[in-house]
mmCIF file of C-alpha atoms in Angstrom:
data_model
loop_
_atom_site.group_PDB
_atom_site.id
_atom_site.type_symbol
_atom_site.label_atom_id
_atom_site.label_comp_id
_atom_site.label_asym_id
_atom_site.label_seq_id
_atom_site.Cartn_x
_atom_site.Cartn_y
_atom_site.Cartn_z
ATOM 1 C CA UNK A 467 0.000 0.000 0.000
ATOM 2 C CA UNK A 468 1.415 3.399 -1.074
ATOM 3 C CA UNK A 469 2.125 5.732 1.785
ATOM 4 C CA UNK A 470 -0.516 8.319 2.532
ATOM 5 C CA UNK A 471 2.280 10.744 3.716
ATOM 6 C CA UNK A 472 5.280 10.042 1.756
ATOM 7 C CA UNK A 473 8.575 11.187 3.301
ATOM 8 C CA UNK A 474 10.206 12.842 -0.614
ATOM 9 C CA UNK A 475 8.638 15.872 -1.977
ATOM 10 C CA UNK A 476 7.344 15.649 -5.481
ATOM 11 C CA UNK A 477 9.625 16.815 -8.008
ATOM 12 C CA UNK A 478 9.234 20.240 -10.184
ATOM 13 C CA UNK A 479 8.159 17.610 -13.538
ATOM 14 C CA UNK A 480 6.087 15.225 -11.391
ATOM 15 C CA UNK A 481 2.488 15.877 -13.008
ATOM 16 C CA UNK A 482 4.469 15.324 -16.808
ATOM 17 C CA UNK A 483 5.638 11.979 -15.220
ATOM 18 C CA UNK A 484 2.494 10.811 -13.585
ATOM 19 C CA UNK A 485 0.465 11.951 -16.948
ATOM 20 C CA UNK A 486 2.658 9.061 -19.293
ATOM 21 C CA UNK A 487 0.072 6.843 -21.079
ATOM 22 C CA UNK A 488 -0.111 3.265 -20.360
ATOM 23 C CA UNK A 489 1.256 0.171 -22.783
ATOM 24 C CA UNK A 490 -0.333 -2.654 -22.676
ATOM 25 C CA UNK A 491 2.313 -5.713 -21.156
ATOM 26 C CA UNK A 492 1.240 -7.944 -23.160
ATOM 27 C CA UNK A 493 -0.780 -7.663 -26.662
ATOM 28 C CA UNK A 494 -2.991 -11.048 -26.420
ATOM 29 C CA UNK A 495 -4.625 -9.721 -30.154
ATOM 30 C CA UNK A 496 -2.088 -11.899 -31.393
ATOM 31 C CA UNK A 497 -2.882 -14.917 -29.703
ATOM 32 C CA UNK A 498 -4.702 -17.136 -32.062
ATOM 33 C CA UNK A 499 -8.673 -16.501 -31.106
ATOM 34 C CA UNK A 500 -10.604 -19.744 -29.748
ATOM 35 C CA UNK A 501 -12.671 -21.403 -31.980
ATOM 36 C CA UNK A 502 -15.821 -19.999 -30.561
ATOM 37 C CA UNK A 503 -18.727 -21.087 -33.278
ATOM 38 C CA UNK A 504 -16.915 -24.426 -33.030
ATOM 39 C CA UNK A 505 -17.335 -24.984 -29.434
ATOM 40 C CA UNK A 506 -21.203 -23.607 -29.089
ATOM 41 C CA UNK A 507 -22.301 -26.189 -31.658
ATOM 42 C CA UNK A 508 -20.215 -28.753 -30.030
ATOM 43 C CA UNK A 509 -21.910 -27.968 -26.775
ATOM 44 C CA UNK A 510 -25.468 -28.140 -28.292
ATOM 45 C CA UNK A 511 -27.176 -31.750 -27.784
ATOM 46 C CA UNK A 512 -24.126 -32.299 -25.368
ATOM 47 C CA UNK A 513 -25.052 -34.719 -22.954
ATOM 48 C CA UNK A 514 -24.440 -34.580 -19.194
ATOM 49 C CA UNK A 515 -21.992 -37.529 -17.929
ATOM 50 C CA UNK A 516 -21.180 -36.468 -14.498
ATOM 51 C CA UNK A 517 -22.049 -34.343 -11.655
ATOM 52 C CA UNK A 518 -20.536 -33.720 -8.387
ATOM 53 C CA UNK A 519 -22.094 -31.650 -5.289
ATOM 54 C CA UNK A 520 -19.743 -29.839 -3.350
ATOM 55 C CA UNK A 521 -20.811 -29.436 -0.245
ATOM 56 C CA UNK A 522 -21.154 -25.511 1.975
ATOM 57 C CA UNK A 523 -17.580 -25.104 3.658
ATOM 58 C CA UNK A 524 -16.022 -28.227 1.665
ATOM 59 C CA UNK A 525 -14.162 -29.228 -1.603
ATOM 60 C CA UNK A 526 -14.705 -31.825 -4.030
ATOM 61 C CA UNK A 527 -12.688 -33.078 -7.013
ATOM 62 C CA UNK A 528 -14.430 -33.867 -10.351
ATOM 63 C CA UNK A 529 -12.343 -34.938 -13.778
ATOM 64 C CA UNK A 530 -12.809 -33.735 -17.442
ATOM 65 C CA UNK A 531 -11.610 -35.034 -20.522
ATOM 66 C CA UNK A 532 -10.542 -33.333 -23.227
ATOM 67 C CA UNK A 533 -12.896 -31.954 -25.943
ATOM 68 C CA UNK A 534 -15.519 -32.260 -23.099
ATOM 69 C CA UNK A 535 -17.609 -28.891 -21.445
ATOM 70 C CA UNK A 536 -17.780 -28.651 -17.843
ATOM 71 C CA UNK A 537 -20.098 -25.968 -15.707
ATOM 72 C CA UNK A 538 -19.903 -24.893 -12.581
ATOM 73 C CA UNK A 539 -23.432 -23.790 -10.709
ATOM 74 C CA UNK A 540 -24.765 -21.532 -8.111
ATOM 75 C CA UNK A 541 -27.644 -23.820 -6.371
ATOM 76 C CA UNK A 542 -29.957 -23.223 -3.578
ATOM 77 C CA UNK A 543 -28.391 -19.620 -2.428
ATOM 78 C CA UNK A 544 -25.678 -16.852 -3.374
ATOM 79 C CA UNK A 545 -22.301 -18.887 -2.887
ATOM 80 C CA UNK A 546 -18.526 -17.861 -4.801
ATOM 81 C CA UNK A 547 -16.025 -20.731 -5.210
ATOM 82 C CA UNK A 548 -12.124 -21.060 -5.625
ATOM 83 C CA UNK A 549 -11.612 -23.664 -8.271
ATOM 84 C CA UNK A 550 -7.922 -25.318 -8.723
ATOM 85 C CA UNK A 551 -7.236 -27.042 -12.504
ATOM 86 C CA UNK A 552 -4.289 -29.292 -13.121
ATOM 87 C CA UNK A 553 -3.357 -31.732 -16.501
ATOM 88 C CA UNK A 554 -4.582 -35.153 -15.160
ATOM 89 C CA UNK A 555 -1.475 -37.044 -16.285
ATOM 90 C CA UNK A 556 0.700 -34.197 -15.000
ATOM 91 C CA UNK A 557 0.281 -32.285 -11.374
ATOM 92 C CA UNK A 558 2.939 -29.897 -12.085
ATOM 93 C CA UNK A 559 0.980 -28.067 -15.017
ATOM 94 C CA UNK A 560 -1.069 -26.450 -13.520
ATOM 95 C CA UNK A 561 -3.528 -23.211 -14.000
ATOM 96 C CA UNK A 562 -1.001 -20.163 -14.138
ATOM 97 C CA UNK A 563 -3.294 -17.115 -12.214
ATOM 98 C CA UNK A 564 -0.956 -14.869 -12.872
ATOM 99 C CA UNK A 565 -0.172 -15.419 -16.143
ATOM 100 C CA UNK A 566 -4.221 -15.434 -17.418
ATOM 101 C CA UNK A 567 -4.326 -11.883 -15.775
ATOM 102 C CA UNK A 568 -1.638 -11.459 -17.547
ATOM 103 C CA UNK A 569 -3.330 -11.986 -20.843
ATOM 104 C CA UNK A 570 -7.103 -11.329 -20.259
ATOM 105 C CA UNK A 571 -7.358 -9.183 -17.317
ATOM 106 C CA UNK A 572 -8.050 -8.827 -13.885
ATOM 107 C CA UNK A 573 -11.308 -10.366 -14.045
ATOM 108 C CA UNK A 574 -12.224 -13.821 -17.125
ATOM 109 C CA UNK A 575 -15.417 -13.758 -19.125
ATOM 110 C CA UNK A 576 -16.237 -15.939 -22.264
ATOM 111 C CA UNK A 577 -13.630 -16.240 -24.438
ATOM 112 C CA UNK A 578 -11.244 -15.509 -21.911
ATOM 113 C CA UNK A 579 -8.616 -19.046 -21.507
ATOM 114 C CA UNK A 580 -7.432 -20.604 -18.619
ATOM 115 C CA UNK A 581 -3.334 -20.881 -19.235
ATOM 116 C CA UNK A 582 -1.182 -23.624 -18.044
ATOM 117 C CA UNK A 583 2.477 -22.908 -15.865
ATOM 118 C CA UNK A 584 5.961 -22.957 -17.310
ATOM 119 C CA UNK A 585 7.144 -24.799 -19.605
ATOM 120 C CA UNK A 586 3.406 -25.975 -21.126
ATOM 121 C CA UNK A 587 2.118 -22.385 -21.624
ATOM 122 C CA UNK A 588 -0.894 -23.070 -23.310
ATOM 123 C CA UNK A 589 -4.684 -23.058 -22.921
ATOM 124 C CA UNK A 590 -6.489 -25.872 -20.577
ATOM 125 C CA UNK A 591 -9.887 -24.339 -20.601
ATOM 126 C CA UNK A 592 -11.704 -21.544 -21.994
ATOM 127 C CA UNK A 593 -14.880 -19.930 -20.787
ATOM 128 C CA UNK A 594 -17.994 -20.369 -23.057
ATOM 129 C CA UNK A 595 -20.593 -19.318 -21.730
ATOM 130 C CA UNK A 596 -21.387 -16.997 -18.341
ATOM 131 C CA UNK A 597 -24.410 -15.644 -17.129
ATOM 132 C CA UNK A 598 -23.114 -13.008 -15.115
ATOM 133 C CA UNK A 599 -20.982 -11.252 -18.240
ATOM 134 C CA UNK A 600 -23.751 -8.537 -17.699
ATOM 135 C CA UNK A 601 -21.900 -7.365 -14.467
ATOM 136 C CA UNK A 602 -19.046 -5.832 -16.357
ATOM 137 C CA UNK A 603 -17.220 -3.545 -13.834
ATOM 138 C CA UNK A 604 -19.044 -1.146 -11.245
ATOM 139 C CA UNK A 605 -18.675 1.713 -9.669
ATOM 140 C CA UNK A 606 -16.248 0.669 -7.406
ATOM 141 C CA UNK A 607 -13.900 -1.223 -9.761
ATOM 142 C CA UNK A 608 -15.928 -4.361 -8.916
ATOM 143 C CA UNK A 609 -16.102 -7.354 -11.369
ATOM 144 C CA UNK A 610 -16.960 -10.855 -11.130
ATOM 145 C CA UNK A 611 -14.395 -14.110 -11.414
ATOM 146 C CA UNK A 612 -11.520 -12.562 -10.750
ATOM 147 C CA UNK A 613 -7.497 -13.849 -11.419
ATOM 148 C CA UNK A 614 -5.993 -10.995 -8.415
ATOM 149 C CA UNK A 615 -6.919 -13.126 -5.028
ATOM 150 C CA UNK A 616 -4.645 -16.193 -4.286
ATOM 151 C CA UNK A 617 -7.664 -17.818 -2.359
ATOM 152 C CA UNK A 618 -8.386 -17.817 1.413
ATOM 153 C CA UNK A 619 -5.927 -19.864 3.516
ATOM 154 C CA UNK A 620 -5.488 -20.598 7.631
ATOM 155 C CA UNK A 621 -1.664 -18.836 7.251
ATOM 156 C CA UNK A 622 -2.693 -15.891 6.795
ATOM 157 C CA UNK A 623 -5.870 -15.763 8.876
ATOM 158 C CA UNK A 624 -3.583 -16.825 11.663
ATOM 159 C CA UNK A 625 -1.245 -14.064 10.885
ATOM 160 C CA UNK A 626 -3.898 -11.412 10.684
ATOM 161 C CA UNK A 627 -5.975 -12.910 13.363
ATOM 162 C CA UNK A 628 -4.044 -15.345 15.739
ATOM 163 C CA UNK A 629 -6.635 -18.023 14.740
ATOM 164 C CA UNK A 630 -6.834 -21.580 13.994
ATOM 165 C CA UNK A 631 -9.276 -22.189 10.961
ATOM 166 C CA UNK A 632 -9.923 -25.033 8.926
ATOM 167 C CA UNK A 633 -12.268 -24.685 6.231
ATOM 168 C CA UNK A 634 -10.521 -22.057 4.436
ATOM 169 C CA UNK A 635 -10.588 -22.855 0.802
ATOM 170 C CA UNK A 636 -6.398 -23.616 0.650
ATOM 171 C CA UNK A 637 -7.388 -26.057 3.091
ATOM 172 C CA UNK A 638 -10.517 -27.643 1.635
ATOM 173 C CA UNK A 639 -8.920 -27.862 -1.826
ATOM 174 C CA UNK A 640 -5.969 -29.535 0.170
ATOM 175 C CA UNK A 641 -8.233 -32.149 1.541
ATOM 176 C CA UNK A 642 -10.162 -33.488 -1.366
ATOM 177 C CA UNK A 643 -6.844 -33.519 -3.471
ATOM 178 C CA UNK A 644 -5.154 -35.546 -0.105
ATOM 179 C CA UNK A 645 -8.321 -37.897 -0.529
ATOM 180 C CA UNK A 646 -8.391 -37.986 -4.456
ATOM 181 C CA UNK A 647 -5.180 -38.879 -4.804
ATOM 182 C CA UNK A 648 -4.758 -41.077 -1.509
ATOM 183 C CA UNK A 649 -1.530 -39.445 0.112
ATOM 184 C CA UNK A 650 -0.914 -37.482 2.749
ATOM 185 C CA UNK A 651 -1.842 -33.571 3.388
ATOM 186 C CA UNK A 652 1.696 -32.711 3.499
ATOM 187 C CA UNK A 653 2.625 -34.199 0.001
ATOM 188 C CA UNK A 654 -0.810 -32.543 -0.951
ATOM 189 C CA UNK A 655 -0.771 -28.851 -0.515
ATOM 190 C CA UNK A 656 2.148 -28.023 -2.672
ATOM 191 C CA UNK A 657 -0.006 -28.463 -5.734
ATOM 192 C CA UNK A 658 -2.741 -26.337 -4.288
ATOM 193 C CA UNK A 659 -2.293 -23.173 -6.279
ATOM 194 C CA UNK A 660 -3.666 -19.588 -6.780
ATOM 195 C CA UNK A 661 -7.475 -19.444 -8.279
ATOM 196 C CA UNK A 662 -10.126 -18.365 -10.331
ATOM 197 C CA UNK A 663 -12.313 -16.707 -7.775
ATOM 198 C CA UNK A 664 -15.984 -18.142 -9.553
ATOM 199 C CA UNK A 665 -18.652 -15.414 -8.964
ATOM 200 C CA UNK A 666 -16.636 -13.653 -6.287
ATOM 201 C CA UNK A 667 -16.668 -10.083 -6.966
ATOM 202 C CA UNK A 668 -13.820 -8.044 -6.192
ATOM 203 C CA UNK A 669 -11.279 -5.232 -7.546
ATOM 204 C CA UNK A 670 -9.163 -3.139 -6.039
ATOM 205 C CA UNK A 671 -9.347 0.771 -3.581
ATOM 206 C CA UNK A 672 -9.166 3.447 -6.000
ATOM 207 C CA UNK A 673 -7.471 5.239 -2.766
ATOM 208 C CA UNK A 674 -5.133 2.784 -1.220
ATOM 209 C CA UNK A 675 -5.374 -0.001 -4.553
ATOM 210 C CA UNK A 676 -6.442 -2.464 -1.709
ATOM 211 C CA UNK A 677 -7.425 -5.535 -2.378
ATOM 212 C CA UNK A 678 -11.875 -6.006 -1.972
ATOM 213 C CA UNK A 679 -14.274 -8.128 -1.819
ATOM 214 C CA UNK A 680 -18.395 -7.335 -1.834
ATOM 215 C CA UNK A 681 -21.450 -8.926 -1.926
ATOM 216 C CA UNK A 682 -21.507 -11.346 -5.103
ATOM 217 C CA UNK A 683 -24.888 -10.756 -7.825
ATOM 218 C CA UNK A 684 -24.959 -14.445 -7.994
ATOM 219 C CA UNK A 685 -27.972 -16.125 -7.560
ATOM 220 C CA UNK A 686 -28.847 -19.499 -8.004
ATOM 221 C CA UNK A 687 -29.295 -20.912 -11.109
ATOM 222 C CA UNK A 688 -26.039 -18.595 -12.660
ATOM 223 C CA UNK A 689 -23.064 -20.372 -14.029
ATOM 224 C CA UNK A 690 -19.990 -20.659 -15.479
ATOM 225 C CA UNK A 691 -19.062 -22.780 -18.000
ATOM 226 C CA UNK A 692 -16.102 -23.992 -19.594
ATOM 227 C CA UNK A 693 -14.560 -26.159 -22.515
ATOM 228 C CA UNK A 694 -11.522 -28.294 -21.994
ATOM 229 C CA UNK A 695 -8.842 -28.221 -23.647
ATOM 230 C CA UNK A 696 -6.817 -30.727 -22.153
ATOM 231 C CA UNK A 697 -7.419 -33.606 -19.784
ATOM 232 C CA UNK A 698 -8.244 -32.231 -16.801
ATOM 233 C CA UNK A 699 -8.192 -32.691 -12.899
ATOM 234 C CA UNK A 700 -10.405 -29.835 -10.993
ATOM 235 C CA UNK A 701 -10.878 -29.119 -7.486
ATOM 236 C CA UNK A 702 -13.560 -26.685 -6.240
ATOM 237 C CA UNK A 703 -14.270 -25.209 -2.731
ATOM 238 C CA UNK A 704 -17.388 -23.676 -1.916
ATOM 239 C CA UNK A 705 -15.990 -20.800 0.075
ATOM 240 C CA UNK A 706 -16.966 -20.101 3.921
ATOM 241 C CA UNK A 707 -17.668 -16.597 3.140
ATOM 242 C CA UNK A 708 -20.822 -17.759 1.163
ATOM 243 C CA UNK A 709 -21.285 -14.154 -1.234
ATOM 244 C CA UNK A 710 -18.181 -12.848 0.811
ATOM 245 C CA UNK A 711 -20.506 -9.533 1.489
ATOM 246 C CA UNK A 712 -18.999 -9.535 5.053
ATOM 247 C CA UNK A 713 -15.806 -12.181 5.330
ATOM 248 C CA UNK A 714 -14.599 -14.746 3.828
ATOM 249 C CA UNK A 715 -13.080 -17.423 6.173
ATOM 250 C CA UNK A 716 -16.316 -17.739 8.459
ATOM 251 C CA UNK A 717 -18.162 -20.135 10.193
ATOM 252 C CA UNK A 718 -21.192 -17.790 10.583
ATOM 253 C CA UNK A 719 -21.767 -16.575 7.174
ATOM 254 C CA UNK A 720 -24.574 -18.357 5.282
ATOM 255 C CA UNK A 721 -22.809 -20.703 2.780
ATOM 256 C CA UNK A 722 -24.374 -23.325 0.255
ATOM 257 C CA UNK A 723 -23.576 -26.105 -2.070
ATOM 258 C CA UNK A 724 -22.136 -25.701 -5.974
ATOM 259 C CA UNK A 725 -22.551 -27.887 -8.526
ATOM 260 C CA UNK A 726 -20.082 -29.123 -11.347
ATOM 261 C CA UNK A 727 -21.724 -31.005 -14.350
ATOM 262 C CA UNK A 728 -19.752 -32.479 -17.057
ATOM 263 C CA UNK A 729 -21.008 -32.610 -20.743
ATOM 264 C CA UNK A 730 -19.900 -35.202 -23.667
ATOM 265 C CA UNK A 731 -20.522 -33.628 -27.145
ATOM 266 C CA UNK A 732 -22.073 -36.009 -29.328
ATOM 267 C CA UNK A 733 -19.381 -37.973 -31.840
ATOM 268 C CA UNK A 734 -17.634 -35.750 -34.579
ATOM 269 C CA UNK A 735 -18.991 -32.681 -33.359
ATOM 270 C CA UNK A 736 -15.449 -31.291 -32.642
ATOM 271 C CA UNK A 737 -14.271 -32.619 -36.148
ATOM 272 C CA UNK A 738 -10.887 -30.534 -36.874
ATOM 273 C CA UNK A 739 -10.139 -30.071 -33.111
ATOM 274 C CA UNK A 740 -7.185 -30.925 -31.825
ATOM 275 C CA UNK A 741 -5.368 -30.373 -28.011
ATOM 276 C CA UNK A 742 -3.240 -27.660 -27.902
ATOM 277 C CA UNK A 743 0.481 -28.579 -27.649
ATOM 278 C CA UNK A 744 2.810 -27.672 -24.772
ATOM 279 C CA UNK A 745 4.344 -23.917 -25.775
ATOM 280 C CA UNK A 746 6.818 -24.319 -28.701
ATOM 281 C CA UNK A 747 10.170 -22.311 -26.491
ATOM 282 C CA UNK A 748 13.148 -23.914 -27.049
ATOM 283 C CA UNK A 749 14.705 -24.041 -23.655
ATOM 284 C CA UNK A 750 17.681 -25.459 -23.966
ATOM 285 C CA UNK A 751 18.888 -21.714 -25.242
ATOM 286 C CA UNK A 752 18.696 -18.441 -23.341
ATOM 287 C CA UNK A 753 18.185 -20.244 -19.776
#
């Protein structure tokens, strides 16, 4: 946070300085665009092969093949949820947070791609469809599934709070991978990484560029859905904040279940698709 009383006067030139345009980091026109048209007539007469309930407070894992759609639901009240996505066959690629932001922005929408970590670089799921891409961005900088938070975890509510809590989503998402994969929590949490915040809403202080959170529009019945582009493994905690209109690590707030369905496209529909290979750098130069 900058200093609200900084101890250097401002130089003689300082407005000329401050009034330099930005330049965009990273130009992601010239990534080629998803095949959009190709994926919404995939996804019509798709038909529904799994579904997993993930309970208030808890996390569940679900799988997703490639070529396959997967949605994620708002049912029976307002509830956000942290959602972790790895390569099935590999752990270590993994969603890349910072990297999508990045690319696409504080905040995803359809169109927008999920992008694995170093060395893969490439797309493992991109958003098709969203019924909350009516939000846009309020008055207060708000938006809706955002790429800034990391996700709630007990280390820093201990360090801000002195407390011991354990349904944070870091831990939840900890726990069903543990399960899932049938080892210990300790070899578990290192491949719990930073998330797409599903229907949170958030942005940052136009005063002190703070990091917020407010009450989520969700309601039941919104979603967010997605088409994969690899194999996947997901994870998804329904947060203990429930909307996170007051705090999000909470045993008090009123929290409720989400819903993950997983949709086959009938046979050929995808004719011409193909995964997206693991980014072309050579890396054996310029290490």
């Amino acid at each position: 946070m900058k200093p609200q009383h900084p101890m250097y006067e401002a130089p003689s030139d300082a407005d000329l300085r401050r009034a330099e345009g930005p330049v965009i980091c990273y130009r992601a026109d010239t990534l080629p665009p998803p095949p959009m048209s190709l994926y919404r007539e995939a996804r019509e007469g798709a038909l529904k092969i799994s579904e997993t309930r993930v309970p208030p407070r808890d996390a569940r894992v679900f799988s997703v093949p490639a070529g396959h759609f997967f949605r994620i639901t708002s049912v029976e009240g307002p509830q956000v949820g942290d959602l972790n996505l790895w390569n099935a066959h590999d752990l270590d690629e993994r969603f890349y947070s910072g990297k999508t932001r990045a690319l696409h922005g504080t905040h995803l929408s359809v169109s927008d791609r999920m992008w694995t970590s170093f060395p893969g670089t490439r797309p493992m799921a991109t958003i098709v469809d969203d019924t909350l891409d009516w939000y846009g961005f309020d008055a207060f900088g708000g938006s809706v599934h955002d790429v800034i938070g990391t996700r709630c975890d007990p280390y820093t509510h201990n360090l801000l709070t002195g407390g011991q809590y354990h349904h944070c989503c870091h831990s939840n998402l900890t726990r069903c991978l543990a399960d899932h994969l049938g080892c210990t929590l300790a070899q578990a949490e290192p491949h719990i990484h930073d998330v797409l915040n599903v229907f949170m809403c958030t942005g940052f202080t136009r005063d002190t560029g703070q990091y917020f959170m407010k009450k989520s529009p969700v309601r039941p019945g919104d979603y967010l859905e997605f088409f994969a582009e690899i194999d996947l493994l997901g994870a998804l905690s329904a947060c203990p904040g429930g909307d996170c209109s007051s705090e999000h690590s909470s045993d008090t707030a009123a929290c409720f279940p989400l819903q993950v369905e997983v949709f086959a496209p009938n046979e050929g529909a995808l004719a011409g698709w193909s995964q997206p290979p693991c980014n072309g750098y050579d890396r054996s130069h310029g290490r």
